[in-house]
Coordinates of C-alpha atoms in Angstrom, one line a residue:
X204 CA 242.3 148.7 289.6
X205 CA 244.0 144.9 290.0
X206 CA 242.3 141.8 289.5
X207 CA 243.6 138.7 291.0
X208 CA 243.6 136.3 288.4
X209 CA 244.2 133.5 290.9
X210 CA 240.9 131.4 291.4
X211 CA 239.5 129.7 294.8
X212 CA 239.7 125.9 294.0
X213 CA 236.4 124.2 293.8
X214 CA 235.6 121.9 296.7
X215 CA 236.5 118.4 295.8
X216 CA 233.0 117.3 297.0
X217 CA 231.3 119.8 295.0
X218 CA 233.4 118.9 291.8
X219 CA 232.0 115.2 292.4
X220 CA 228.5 116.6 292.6
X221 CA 228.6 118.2 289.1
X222 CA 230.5 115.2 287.9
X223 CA 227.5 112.7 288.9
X224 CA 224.9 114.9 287.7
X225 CA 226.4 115.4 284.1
X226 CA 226.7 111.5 284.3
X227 CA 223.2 111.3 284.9
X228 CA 222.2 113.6 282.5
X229 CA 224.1 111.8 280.0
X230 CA 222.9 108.3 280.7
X231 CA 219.4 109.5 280.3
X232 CA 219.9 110.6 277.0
X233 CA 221.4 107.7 275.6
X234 CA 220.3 105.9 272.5
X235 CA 217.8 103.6 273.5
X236 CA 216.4 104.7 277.0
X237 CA 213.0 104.9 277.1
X238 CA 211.3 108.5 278.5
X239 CA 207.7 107.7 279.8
X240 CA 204.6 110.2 279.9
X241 CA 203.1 111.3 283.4
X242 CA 199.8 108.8 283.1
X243 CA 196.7 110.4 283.4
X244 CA 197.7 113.7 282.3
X245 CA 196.3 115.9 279.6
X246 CA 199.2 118.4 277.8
X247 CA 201.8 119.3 275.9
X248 CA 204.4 116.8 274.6
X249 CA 206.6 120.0 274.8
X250 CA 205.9 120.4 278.9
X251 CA 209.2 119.0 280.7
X252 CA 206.7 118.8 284.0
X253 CA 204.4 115.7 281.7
X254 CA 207.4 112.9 281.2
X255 CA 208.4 111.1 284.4
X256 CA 212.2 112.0 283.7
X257 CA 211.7 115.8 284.0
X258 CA 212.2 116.2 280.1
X259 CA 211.1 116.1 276.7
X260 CA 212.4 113.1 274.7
X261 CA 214.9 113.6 271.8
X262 CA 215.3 111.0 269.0
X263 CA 217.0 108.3 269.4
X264 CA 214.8 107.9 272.9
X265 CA 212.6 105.7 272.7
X266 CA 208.7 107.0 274.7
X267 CA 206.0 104.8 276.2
X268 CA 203.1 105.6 277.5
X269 CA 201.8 104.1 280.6
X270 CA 200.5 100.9 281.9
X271 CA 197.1 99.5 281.1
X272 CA 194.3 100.4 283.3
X273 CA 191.1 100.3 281.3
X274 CA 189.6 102.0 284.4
X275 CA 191.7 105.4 283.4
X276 CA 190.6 108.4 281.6
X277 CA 191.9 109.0 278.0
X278 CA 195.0 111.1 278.3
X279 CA 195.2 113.7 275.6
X280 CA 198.7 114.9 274.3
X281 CA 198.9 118.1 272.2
X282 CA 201.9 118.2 269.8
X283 CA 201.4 121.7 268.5
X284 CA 204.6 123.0 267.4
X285 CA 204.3 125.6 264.9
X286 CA 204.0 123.0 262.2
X287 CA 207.2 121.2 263.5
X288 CA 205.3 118.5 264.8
X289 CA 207.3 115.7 266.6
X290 CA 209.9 114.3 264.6
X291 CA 212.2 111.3 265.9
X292 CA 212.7 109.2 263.6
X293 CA 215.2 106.9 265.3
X294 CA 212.5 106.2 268.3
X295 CA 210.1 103.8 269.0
X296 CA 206.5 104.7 270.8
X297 CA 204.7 102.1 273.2
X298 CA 201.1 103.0 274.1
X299 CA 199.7 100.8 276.6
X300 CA 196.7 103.0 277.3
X301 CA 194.1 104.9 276.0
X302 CA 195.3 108.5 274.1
X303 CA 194.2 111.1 271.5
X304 CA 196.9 113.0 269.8
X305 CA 196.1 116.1 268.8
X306 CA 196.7 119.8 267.3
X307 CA 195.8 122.6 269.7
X308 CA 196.4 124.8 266.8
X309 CA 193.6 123.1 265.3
X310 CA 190.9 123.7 267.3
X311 CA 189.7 119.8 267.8
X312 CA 189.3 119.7 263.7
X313 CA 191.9 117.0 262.4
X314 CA 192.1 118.1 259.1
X315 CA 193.3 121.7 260.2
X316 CA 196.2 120.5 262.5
X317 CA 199.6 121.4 260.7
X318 CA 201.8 119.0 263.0
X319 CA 202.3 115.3 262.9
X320 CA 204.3 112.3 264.5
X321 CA 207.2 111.1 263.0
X322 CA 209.2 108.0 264.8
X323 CA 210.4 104.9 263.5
X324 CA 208.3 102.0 264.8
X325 CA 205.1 102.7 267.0
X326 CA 203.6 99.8 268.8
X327 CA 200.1 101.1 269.4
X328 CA 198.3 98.8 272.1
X329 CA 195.2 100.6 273.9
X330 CA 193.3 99.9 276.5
X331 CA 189.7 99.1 277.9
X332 CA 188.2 98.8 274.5
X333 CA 189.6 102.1 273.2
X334 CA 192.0 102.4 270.4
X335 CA 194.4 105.3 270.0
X336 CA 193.2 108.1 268.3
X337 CA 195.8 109.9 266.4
X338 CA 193.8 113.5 265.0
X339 CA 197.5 114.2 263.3
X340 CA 199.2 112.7 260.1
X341 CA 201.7 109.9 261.1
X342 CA 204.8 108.8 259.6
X343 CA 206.2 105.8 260.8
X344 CA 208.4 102.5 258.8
X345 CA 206.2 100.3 260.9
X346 CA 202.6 100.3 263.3
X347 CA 201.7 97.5 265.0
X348 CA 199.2 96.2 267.4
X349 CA 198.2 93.4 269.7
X350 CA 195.3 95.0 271.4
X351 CA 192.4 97.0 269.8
X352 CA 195.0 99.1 266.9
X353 CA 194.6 102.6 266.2
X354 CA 192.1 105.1 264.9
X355 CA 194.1 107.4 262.0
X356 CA 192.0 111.1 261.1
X357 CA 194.4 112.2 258.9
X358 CA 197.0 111.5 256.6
X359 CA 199.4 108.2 256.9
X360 CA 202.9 107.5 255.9
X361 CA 203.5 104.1 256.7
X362 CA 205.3 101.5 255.5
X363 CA 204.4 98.3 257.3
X364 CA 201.1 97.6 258.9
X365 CA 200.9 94.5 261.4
X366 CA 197.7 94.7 263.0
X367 CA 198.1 90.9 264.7
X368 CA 195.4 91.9 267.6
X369 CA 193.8 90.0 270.4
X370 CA 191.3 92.6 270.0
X371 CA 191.2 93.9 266.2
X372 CA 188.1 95.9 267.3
X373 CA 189.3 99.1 266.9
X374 CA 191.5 99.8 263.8
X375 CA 190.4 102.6 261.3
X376 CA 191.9 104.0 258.6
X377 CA 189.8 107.6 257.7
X378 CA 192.7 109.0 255.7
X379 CA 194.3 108.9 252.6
X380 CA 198.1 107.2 252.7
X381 CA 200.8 109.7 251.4
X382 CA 202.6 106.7 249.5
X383 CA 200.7 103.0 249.0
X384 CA 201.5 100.9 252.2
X385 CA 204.1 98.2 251.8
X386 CA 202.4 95.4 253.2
X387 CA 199.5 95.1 255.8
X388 CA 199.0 91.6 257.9
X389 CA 196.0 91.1 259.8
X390 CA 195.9 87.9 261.9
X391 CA 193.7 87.8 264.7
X392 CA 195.5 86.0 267.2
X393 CA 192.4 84.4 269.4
X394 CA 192.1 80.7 268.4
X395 CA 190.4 78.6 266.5
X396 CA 186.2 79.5 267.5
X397 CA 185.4 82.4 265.0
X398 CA 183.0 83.8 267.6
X399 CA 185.6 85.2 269.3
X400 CA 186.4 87.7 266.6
X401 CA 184.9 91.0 268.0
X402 CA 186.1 93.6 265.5
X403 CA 187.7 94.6 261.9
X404 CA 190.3 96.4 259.8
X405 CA 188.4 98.7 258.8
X406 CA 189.6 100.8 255.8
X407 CA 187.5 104.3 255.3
X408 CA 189.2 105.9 252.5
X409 CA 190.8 104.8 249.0
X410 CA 194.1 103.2 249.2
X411 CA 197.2 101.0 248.1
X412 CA 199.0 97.9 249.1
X413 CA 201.8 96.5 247.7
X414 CA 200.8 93.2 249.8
X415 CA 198.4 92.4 251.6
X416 CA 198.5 88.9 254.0
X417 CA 194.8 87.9 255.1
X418 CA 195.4 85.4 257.6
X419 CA 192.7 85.6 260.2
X420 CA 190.7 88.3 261.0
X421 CA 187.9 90.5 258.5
X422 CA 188.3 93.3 256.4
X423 CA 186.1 96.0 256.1
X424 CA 186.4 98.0 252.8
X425 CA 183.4 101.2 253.3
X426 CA 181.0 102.5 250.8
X427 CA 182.4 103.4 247.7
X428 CA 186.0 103.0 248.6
X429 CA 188.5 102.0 246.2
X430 CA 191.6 100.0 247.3
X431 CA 194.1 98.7 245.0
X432 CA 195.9 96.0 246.0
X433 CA 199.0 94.0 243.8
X434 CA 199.3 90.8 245.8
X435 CA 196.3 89.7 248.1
X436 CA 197.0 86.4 249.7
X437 CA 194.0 85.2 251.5
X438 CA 193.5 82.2 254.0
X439 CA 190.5 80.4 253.6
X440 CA 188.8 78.6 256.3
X441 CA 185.4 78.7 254.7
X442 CA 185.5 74.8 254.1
X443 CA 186.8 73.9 257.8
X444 CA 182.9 73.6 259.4
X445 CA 184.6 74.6 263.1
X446 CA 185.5 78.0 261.4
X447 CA 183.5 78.9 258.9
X448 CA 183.8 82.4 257.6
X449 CA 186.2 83.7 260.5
X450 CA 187.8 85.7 258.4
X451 CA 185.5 87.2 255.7
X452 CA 185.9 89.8 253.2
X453 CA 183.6 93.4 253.8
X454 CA 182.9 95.0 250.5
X455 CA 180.4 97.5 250.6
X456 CA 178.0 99.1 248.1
X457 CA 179.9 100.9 245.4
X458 CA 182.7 99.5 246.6
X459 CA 185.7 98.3 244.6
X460 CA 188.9 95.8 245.9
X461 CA 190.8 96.1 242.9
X462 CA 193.8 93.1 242.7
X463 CA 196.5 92.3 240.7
X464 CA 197.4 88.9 242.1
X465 CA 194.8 87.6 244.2
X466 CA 195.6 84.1 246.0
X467 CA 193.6 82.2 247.6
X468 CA 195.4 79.7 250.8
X469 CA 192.7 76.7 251.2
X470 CA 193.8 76.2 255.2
X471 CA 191.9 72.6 255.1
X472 CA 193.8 71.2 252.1
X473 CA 196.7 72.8 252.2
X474 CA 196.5 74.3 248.6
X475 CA 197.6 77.6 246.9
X476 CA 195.8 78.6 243.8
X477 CA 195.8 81.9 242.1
X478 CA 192.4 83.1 240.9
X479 CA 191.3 83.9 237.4
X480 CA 190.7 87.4 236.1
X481 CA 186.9 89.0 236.8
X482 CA 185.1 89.7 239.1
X483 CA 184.0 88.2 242.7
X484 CA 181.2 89.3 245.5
X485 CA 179.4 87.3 247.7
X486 CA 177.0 85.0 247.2
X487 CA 174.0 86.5 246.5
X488 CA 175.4 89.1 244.4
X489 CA 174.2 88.4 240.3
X490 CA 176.5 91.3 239.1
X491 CA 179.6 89.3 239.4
X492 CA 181.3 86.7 237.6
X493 CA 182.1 84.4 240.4
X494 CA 180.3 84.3 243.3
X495 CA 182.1 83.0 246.8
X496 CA 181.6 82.5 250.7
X497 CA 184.3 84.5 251.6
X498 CA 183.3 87.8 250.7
X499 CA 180.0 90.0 252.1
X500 CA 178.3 93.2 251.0
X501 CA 177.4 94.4 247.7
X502 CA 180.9 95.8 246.3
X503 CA 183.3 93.9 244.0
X504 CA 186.0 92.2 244.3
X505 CA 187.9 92.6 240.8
X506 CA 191.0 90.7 239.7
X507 CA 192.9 92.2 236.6
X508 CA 196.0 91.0 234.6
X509 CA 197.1 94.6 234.1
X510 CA 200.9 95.6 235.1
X511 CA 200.7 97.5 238.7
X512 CA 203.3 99.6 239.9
X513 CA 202.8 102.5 242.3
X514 CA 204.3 105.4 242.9
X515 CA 207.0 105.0 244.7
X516 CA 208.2 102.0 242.6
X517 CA 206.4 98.9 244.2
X518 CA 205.9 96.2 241.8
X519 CA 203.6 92.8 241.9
X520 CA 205.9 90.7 243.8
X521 CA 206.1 87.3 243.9
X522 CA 204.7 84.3 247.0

């Protein structure tokens, strides 16, 4: 038996339909394009029929996640994957609603799930008064917020915090950090009357900063929690009468804010000054050696002159 080895051309107009959709393929896929979740809907990251494109991001595309509606359910987005988790870690995330991530492998239990979010910047603005909730360990070089933060379960790997919030209501962090976090700014961005603050950074488990810029905003340090900090630069508004303690300092019982270099930015005057070694609290605390304004609840605030370097080679740096 003969085969003809002579081929029926292709149409030329079905040759320009292949053409246009490997161009559009293409051009979806290119560095920089932005895949969007399916709003109000509850799945798998791994489900083509959940991202408005028809398919699962890959890195190097950026993902957002819908528009604000504080009227909308939480959506909730399982990343099970074996353990894989998501990694892209040439992406950016947007969130502009209200989300849980989670492990179905898990069961609901954060500190079971085995997979986690890796991506290179996530800008993580909910929505209605909710945070979003991440029940997964979360790499990123740098999380930021200007609208109620995030809620972190598990373990962090994050390099740069910048929680400058119209709403700072909502930040949390309940886990331990996988290497101390490079440098955390909180500056509530709602103008000058301190009764417009409506929330915290709250930190719920023992840490380390490298630096730490208080500018506006409080910190919340929980019960017997132990954060180490090398430079703490603080702005004081204390002595302005318009804004007194806008920004204070939460230390709780048996808590201890341990700090190498602790500075103190007096907004009225206009003057630096580094503190002297021992230890602060607030003002009606007798177990300390200097008592000031800025700080509430029964822990300690403890300046030391010892050398600090962390782990992964941060030193005391420098104003």
């Amino acid at each position: 038996m003969k085969f003809n080895k002579q081929s029926k051309p292709i149409p030329q107009l079905l040759k320009t339909f292949i053409f246009c959709v490997c161009l559009s393929t293409l051009s979806l896929l290119q560095a920089g394009d932005t895949t969007n979740w399916v709003s109000d809907n509850n799945g798998s990251w791994f489900d083509d029929n959940n991202w408005v494109e028809g398919f699962v991001p890959s890195d190097g595309i950026d993902v957002a996640f819908g528009i604000v509606n504080p009227n909308n359910n939480r959506d909730q987005v399982d990343i099970d994957n074996a353990g894989n988790g998501v990694i892209l870690p040439n992406s950016e995330i947007r969130f502009e609603r209200k989300i849980t991530f989670s492990d179905a492998s898990a069961n609901g239990d954060p500190l079971l799930a085995d997979d986690g979010l890796a991506f290179q910047n996530m800008r993580i603005n909910g929505a209605g008064g909710a945070a979003v909730v991440f029940n997964v360990p979360v790499t990123a070089d740098t999380v930021s917020s200007n609208r109620h933060g995030g809620i972190f379960n598990r373990e962090i790997n994050i390099k740069n915090i910048l929680a400058v919030s119209q709403h700072q209501d909502r930040w949390q962090i309940n886990a331990s950090a996988i290497a101390p976090i490079s440098y955390l700014l909180i500056d509530e961005s709602r103008g000058p009357d301190g009764d417009t603050l409506d929330g915290a950074f709250r930190v719920n488990s023992d840490l380390e900063f490298n630096r730490l810029e208080h500018v506006w905003g409080r910190m919340r340090i929980a019960e017997s929690i132990f954060v180490e900090v090398a430079t703490y630069l603080y702005t004081d508004h204390t002595k302005q009468l318009e804004n007194n303690n806008i920004n204070p300092i939460f230390i709780n019982a048996s808590a201890i804010l341990r700090v190498a270099d602790f500075i103190i930015y007096d907004k009225e005057n206009d003057v630096i000054t580094r503190q002297e070694k021992g230890s602060y609290g607030s003002l009606d605390n007798e177990d300390v050696d200097f008592q000031v304004d800025f700080i509430i609840g029964e822990g300690q605030l403890i300046v030391h002159d010892d050398d600090v370097l962390f782990a992964d080679g941060f030193d005391t740096p420098q104003i």
